[in-house]
mmCIF file of C-alpha atoms in Angstrom:
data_model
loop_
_atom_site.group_PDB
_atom_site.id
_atom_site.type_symbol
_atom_site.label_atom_id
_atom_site.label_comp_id
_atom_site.label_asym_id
_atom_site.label_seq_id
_atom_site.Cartn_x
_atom_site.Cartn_y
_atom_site.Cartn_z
ATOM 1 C CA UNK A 1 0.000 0.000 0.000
ATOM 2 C CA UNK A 2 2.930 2.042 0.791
ATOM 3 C CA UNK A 3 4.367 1.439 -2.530
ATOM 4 C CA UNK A 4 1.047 2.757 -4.009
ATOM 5 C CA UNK A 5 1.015 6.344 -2.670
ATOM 6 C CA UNK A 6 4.317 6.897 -3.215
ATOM 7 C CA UNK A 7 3.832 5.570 -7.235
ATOM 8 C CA UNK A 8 0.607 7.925 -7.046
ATOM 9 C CA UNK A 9 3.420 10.653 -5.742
ATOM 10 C CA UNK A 10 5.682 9.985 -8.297
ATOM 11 C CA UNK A 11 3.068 10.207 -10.973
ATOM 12 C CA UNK A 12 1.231 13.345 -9.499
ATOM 13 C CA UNK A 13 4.542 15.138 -9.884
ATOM 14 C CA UNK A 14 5.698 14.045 -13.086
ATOM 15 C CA UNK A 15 2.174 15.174 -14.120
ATOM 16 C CA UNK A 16 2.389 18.646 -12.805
ATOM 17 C CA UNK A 17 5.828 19.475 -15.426
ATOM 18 C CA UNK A 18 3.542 17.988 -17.854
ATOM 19 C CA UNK A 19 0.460 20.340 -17.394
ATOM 20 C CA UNK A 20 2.769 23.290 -17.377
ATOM 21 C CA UNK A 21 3.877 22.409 -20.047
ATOM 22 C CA UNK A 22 0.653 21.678 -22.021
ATOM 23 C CA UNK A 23 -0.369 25.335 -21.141
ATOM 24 C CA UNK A 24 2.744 27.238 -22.055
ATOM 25 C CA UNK A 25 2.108 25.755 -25.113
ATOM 26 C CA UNK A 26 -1.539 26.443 -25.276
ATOM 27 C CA UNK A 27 -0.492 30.348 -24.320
ATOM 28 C CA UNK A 28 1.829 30.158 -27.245
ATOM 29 C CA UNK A 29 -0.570 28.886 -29.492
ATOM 30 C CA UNK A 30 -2.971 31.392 -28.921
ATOM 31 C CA UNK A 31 -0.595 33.876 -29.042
ATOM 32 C CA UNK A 32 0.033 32.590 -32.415
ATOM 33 C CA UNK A 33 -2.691 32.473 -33.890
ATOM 34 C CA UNK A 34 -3.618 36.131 -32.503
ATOM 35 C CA UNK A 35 -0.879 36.610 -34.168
ATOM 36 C CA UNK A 36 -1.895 35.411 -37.781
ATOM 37 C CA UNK A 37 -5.314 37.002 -37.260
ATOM 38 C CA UNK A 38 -3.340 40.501 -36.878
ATOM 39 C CA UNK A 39 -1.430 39.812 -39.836
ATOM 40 C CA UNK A 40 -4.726 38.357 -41.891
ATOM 41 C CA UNK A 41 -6.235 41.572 -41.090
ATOM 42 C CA UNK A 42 -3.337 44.203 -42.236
ATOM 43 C CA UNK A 43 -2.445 42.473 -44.910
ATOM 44 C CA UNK A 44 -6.242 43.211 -46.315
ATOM 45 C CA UNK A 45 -6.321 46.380 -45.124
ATOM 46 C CA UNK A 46 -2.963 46.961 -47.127
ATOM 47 C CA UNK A 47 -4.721 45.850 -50.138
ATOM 48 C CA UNK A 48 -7.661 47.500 -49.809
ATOM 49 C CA UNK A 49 -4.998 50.866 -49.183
ATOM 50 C CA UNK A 50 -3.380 49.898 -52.397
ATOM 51 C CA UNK A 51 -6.151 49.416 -54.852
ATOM 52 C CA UNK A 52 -7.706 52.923 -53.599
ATOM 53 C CA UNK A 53 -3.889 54.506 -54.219
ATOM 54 C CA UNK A 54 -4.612 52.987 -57.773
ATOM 55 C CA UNK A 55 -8.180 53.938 -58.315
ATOM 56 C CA UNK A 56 -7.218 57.547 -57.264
ATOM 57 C CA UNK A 57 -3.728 57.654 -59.502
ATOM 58 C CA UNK A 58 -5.981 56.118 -62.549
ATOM 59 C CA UNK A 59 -7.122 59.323 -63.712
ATOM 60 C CA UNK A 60 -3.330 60.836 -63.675
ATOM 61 C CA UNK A 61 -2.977 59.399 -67.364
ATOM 62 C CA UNK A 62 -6.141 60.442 -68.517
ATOM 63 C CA UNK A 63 -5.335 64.186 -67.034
ATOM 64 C CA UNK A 64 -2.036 64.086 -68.546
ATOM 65 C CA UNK A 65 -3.613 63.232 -71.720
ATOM 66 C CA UNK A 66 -6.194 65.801 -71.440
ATOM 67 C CA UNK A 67 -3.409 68.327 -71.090
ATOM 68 C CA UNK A 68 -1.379 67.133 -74.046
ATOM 69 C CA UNK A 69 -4.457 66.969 -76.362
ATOM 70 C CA UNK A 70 -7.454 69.457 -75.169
ATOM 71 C CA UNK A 71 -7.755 72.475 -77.171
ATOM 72 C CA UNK A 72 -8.341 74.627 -74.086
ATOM 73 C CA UNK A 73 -5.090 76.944 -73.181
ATOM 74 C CA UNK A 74 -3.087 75.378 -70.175
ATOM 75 C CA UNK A 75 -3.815 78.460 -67.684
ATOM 76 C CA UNK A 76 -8.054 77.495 -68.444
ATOM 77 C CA UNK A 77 -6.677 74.020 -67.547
ATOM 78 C CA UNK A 78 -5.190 74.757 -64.448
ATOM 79 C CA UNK A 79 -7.802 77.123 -63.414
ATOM 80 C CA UNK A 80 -10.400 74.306 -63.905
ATOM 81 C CA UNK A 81 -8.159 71.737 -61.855
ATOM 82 C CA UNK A 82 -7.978 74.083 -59.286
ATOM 83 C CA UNK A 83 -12.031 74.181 -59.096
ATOM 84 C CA UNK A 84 -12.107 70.556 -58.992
ATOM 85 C CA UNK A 85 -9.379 70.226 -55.949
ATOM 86 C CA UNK A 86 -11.070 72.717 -54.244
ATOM 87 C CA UNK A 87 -13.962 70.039 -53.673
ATOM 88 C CA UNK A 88 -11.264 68.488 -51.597
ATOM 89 C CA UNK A 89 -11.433 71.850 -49.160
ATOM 90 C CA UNK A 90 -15.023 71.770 -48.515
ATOM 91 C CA UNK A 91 -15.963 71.986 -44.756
ATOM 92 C CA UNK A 92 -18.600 70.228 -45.354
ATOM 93 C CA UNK A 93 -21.444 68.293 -47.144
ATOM 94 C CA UNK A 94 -23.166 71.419 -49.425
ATOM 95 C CA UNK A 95 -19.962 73.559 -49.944
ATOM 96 C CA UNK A 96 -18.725 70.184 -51.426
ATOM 97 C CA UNK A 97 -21.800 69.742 -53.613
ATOM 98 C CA UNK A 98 -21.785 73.536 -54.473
ATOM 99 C CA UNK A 99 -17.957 73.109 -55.810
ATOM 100 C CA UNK A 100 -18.637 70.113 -57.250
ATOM 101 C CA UNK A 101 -21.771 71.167 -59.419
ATOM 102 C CA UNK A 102 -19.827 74.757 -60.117
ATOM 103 C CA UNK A 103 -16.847 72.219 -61.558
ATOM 104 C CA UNK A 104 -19.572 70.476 -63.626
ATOM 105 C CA UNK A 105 -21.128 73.434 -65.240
ATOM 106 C CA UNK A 106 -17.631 75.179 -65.712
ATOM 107 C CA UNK A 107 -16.503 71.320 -67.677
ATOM 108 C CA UNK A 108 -19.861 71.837 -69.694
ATOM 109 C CA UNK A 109 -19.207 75.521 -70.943
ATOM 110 C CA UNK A 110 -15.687 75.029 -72.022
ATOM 111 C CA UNK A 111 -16.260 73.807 -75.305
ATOM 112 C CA UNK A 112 -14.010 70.541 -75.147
ATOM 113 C CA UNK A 113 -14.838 67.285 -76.972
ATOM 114 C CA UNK A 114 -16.855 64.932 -75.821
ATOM 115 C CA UNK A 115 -14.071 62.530 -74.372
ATOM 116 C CA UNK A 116 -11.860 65.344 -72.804
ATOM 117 C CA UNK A 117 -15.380 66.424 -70.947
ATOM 118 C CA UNK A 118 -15.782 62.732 -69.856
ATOM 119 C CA UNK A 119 -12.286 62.744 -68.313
ATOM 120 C CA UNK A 120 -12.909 66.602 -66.330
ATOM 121 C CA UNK A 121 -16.220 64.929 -65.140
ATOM 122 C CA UNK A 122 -15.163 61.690 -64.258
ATOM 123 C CA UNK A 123 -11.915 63.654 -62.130
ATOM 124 C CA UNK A 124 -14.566 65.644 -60.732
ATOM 125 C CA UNK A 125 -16.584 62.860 -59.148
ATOM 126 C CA UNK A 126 -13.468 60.837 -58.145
ATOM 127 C CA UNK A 127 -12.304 63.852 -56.138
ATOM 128 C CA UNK A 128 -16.061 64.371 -54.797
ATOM 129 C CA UNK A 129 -16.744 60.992 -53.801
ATOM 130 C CA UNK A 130 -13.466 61.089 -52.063
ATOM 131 C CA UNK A 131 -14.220 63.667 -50.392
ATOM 132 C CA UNK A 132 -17.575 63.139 -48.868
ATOM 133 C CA UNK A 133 -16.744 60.517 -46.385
ATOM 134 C CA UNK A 134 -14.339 62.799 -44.854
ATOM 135 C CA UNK A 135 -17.014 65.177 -43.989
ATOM 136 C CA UNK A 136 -19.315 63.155 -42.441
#
């Protein structure tokens, strides 16, 4: 019987190493995988980051175009860009939709063809659209 209890010692303690053991490793594995979700999640919000750089830089090539081809003088140009970054300014909600519709009807009177109008409007809602979450 003696023999017994000290076994049951023996095993008790060689047990205890054991279940230290099992939860150092169950802390690590959580910490792991907290871990991976971190990483899961920045590495989405990287891409999303990324394909928003490249849907705003898309319309640099068409604006570049529009400045080597449009019939309008560069200063008209560059007064009309500056309209359409000044949505970007607005304090809020209607001062951006005043800008943006005084950009629109300034695009319409310039006399530009059809595609170069396209590409003013289109810049003109990117920059807009951009804009209006910031203001909420």
């Amino acid at each position: 019987m003696k023999d017994l209890l000290n076994v049951s010692k023996l095993i008790s303690t060689k047990q205890m190493p054991n279940m230290d053991s099992i939860n150092r490793f169950n802390k690590e594995l959580d910490a792991k995988s907290s871990l991976e979700k971190e990483s899961q999640k920045a590495q989405i919000e990287s891409r999303k980051i990324l394909q928003q750089i490249e849907k705003n830089t898309a319309s640099l090539a068409e604006i570049t175009e529009l400045l080597h081809e449009s019939n309008l003088k560069h200063d008209q140009i560059i007064d009309l860009m500056g309209d359409l970054f000044a949505i970007s300014k607005s304090k809020d909600n209607e001062e951006a939709q005043s800008l943006y519709q005084k950009a629109i009807s300034k695009i319409s009177s310039v006399g530009e063809n059809v595609g170069n109008i396209t590409t003013l409007v289109t810049l003109a809602t990117t920059i807009y659209n951009a804009v209006l979450p910031l203001l909420k």
